[in-house]
Amino acid sequence: KSNAAYVAFKEAERLAKEHGSLMPPKIILNAPTKLMKREGYGAGYAYDHDQPEAFSGQDYWPEGLGRHELYKPVERGFERELRRRLEFWATQRRERSGGD
């Protein structure tokens, strides 16, 4: 048992208060009109289930905010497994983005 979810929620709340309402990246917005398609909405979206390990590694954080690790599970109980999974996905994301 830990308070990791509570701490993550409070950090998300702080970010929302600090940055206000930010647009999600165009990559995850649908494009029901020709104008939206021309503006790049949905362009480059990779469907997770069609990707290796069913994970595209795409970044869905608002532009200008950058990726934040809000949930930091502790190294005990079931959270230990959650931590391993988050580390696995972080590694996949780095490899797919060309990072270290």
XYZ file of N, CA and C in Angstrom:
300
model
N 0.848 -1.181 0.000
C 0.000 0.000 0.000
C 0.892 1.242 0.000
N 0.472 2.222 -0.801
C 1.222 3.473 -0.829
C 0.286 4.620 -1.190
N 0.822 5.800 -1.172
C 0.042 6.977 -1.560
C 0.449 7.478 -2.946
N 1.055 6.598 -3.763
C 1.566 7.000 -5.075
C 0.465 7.557 -5.970
N -0.721 6.966 -5.943
C -1.825 7.470 -6.777
C -2.249 8.856 -6.302
N -2.304 9.047 -4.998
C -2.673 10.352 -4.443
C -1.642 11.414 -4.840
N -0.369 11.069 -4.717
C 0.701 12.006 -5.077
C 0.615 12.346 -6.566
N 0.337 11.344 -7.410
C 0.198 11.577 -8.854
C -0.971 12.506 -9.138
N -2.083 12.281 -8.459
C -3.259 13.134 -8.656
C -2.948 14.578 -8.272
N -2.299 14.767 -7.148
C -1.972 16.125 -6.697
C -1.015 16.816 -7.676
N -0.071 16.065 -8.238
C 0.848 16.643 -9.221
C 0.092 17.009 -10.503
N -0.828 16.153 -10.928
C -1.644 16.459 -12.111
C -2.487 17.705 -11.860
N -3.029 17.801 -10.674
C -3.828 18.969 -10.300
C -2.969 20.247 -10.333
N -1.749 20.140 -9.816
C -0.837 21.284 -9.820
C -0.507 21.713 -11.250
N -0.214 20.743 -12.112
C 0.101 21.053 -13.510
C -1.081 21.733 -14.197
N -2.279 21.238 -13.929
C -3.474 21.829 -14.538
C -3.661 23.271 -14.073
N -3.439 23.515 -12.805
C -3.577 24.884 -12.294
C -2.497 25.798 -12.865
N -1.294 25.267 -12.987
C -0.162 26.060 -13.469
C -0.265 26.374 -14.964
N -0.707 25.403 -15.761
C -0.699 25.558 -17.217
C -2.071 25.814 -17.823
N -3.119 25.631 -17.057
C -4.461 25.848 -17.589
C -4.861 24.767 -18.575
N -5.823 25.095 -19.398
C -6.355 24.156 -20.378
C -5.503 24.195 -21.642
N -4.823 23.099 -21.916
C -3.954 23.012 -23.091
C -4.547 22.041 -24.106
N -4.333 22.336 -25.368
C -4.808 21.451 -26.434
C -3.972 20.176 -26.471
N -4.635 19.041 -26.704
C -3.856 17.824 -26.936
C -3.149 17.935 -28.281
N -2.128 17.131 -28.503
C -1.433 17.210 -29.787
C -2.355 16.805 -30.934
N -2.141 17.406 -32.092
C -2.990 17.139 -33.256
C -2.987 15.671 -33.653
N -1.917 14.973 -33.335
C -1.793 13.576 -33.742
C -2.944 12.710 -33.211
N -3.511 13.062 -32.054
C -4.586 12.229 -31.504
C -5.976 12.825 -31.703
N -6.057 13.924 -32.415
C -7.361 14.531 -32.687
C -7.895 14.016 -34.017
N -9.179 13.643 -34.035
C -9.747 13.166 -35.290
C -9.919 14.327 -36.259
N -10.066 13.989 -37.522
C -10.168 15.010 -38.569
C -11.425 14.755 -39.403
N -12.590 15.146 -38.897
C -13.829 14.883 -39.630
C -14.053 15.818 -40.821
N -13.268 16.869 -40.946
C -13.455 17.802 -42.063
C -12.180 17.897 -42.897
N -12.316 18.354 -44.119
C -11.154 18.535 -44.996
C -10.191 19.562 -44.416
N -10.731 20.623 -43.833
C -9.883 21.648 -43.228
C -9.020 21.050 -42.119
N -9.624 20.252 -41.257
C -8.867 19.648 -40.158
C -7.790 18.704 -40.693
N -8.096 17.981 -41.761
C -7.087 17.113 -42.375
C -5.941 17.947 -42.929
N -6.254 19.049 -43.595
C -5.213 19.935 -44.125
C -4.372 20.529 -42.998
N -4.995 20.774 -41.862
C -4.287 21.341 -40.708
C -3.430 20.301 -39.979
N -3.533 19.035 -40.389
C -2.686 18.001 -39.805
C -3.294 17.220 -38.661
N -4.574 17.409 -38.403
C -5.212 16.654 -37.333
C -5.156 15.164 -37.655
N -4.705 14.373 -36.705
C -4.636 12.923 -36.866
C -3.473 12.427 -37.711
N -2.716 13.312 -38.311
C -1.607 12.902 -39.189
C -0.504 12.222 -38.385
N -0.107 11.045 -38.823
C 0.978 10.322 -38.174
C 0.559 9.468 -36.997
N -0.746 9.401 -36.726
C -1.217 8.599 -35.599
C -0.913 7.125 -35.848
N -0.386 6.448 -34.850
C -0.102 5.015 -34.928
C -1.010 4.293 -33.940
N -1.838 3.404 -34.450
C -2.762 2.624 -33.622
C -1.957 1.639 -32.787
N -2.031 1.773 -31.478
C -1.214 0.950 -30.581
C -1.320 -0.542 -30.878
N -2.523 -1.032 -31.111
C -2.721 -2.475 -31.276
C -2.070 -3.029 -32.542
N -1.706 -2.161 -33.468
C -1.019 -2.588 -34.687
C 0.499 -2.484 -34.563
N 0.992 -2.087 -33.427
C 2.426 -1.866 -33.220
C 3.050 -3.039 -32.461
N 4.375 -3.206 -32.579
C 5.048 -4.234 -31.779
C 4.770 -4.008 -30.288
N 4.539 -5.086 -29.583
C 4.212 -5.033 -28.151
C 2.914 -4.265 -27.893
N 2.131 -3.999 -28.959
C 0.869 -3.248 -28.859
C 1.080 -1.901 -28.170
N 2.181 -1.249 -28.537
C 2.536 0.026 -27.915
C 3.269 0.888 -28.928
N 2.693 2.020 -29.293
C 3.309 2.892 -30.298
C 4.406 3.773 -29.711
N 4.278 4.111 -28.444
C 5.254 5.001 -27.821
C 5.052 6.461 -28.166
N 3.944 6.773 -28.847
C 3.701 8.166 -29.209
C 3.423 9.009 -27.969
N 3.728 10.279 -28.073
C 3.559 11.216 -26.968
C 2.227 11.942 -27.111
N 1.372 11.810 -26.127
C 0.052 12.437 -26.166
C -0.067 13.618 -25.211
N 1.045 14.052 -24.657
C 1.022 15.214 -23.770
C 0.850 16.484 -24.601
N 0.211 17.498 -24.037
C 0.052 18.759 -24.776
C 1.407 19.350 -25.166
N 1.437 19.952 -26.361
C 2.664 20.608 -26.803
C 3.019 21.716 -25.815
N 4.288 21.852 -25.532
C 4.735 22.877 -24.613
C 4.769 22.426 -23.163
N 4.105 21.332 -22.861
C 4.106 20.839 -21.484
C 5.181 19.778 -21.305
N 5.364 18.936 -22.293
C 6.345 17.863 -22.180
C 5.815 16.712 -21.352
N 6.486 15.587 -21.465
C 6.068 14.373 -20.758
C 6.406 14.492 -19.274
N 5.467 14.089 -18.460
C 5.669 14.050 -17.009
C 5.376 12.644 -16.511
N 6.171 12.172 -15.596
C 5.889 10.905 -14.935
C 5.145 11.237 -13.657
N 3.837 11.149 -13.715
C 3.036 11.524 -12.555
C 2.949 10.388 -11.539
N 2.708 9.186 -12.028
C 2.548 8.037 -11.135
C 3.890 7.344 -10.963
N 4.365 7.302 -9.736
C 5.648 6.675 -9.423
C 5.412 5.587 -8.379
N 5.099 4.372 -8.850
C 4.803 3.294 -7.907
C 6.013 2.937 -7.048
N 5.721 2.512 -5.845
C 6.784 2.130 -4.913
C 7.266 0.721 -5.245
N 8.384 0.343 -4.679
C 9.008 -0.953 -4.949
C 8.553 -1.990 -3.917
N 7.229 -2.172 -3.819
C 6.696 -3.217 -2.931
C 5.280 -3.574 -3.375
N 4.879 -4.769 -3.000
C 3.533 -5.222 -3.336
C 3.296 -5.231 -4.840
N 2.030 -5.093 -5.234
C 1.664 -5.103 -6.647
C 2.261 -3.913 -7.393
N 2.531 -2.837 -6.677
C 3.113 -1.662 -7.336
C 4.486 -1.972 -7.923
N 5.162 -2.963 -7.369
C 6.456 -3.377 -7.925
C 6.270 -3.815 -9.383
N 5.218 -4.592 -9.659
C 4.939 -5.033 -11.028
C 4.533 -3.852 -11.909
N 3.735 -2.954 -11.375
C 3.352 -1.764 -12.140
C 4.586 -0.942 -12.501
N 5.497 -0.840 -11.562
C 6.737 -0.087 -11.804
C 7.540 -0.720 -12.941
N 7.629 -2.049 -12.936
C 8.353 -2.749 -14.005
C 7.702 -2.494 -15.363
N 6.388 -2.519 -15.401
C 5.683 -2.275 -16.663
C 5.917 -0.848 -17.153
N 5.847 0.113 -16.249
C 6.095 1.502 -16.638
C 7.526 1.682 -17.147
N 8.472 1.007 -16.505
C 9.864 1.077 -16.962
C 10.013 0.442 -18.341
N 9.316 -0.685 -18.575
C 9.348 -1.342 -19.883
C 8.833 -0.393 -20.960
N 7.694 0.244 -20.711
C 7.116 1.155 -21.703
C 7.998 2.382 -21.909
N 8.633 2.857 -20.857
C 9.544 4.001 -20.995
C 10.727 3.619 -21.886
N 11.232 2.405 -21.718
C 12.322 1.917 -22.563
C 11.861 1.811 -24.008
N 10.677 1.243 -24.221
C 10.123 1.140 -25.575
C 9.973 2.520 -26.208
N 9.481 3.458 -25.438
C 9.273 4.828 -25.940
C 10.606 5.450 -26.362
N 11.636 5.296 -25.522
C 12.960 5.845 -25.849
C 13.517 5.205 -27.120
N 13.395 3.889 -27.228
C 13.916 3.187 -28.403
C 13.194 3.619 -29.672
N 11.895 3.804 -29.597
C 11.111 4.155 -30.786
C 11.271 5.617 -31.176
N 11.658 6.439 -30.214
C 11.840 7.862 -30.526
C 13.294 8.178 -30.881
N 14.146 7.153 -30.812
C 15.555 7.365 -31.128
C 16.359 7.885 -29.961
N 15.730 7.908 -28.757
C 16.441 8.369 -27.560
C 17.361 7.303 -27.018
N 17.978 7.585 -25.886
C 18.942 6.651 -25.282
C 18.237 5.419 -24.776
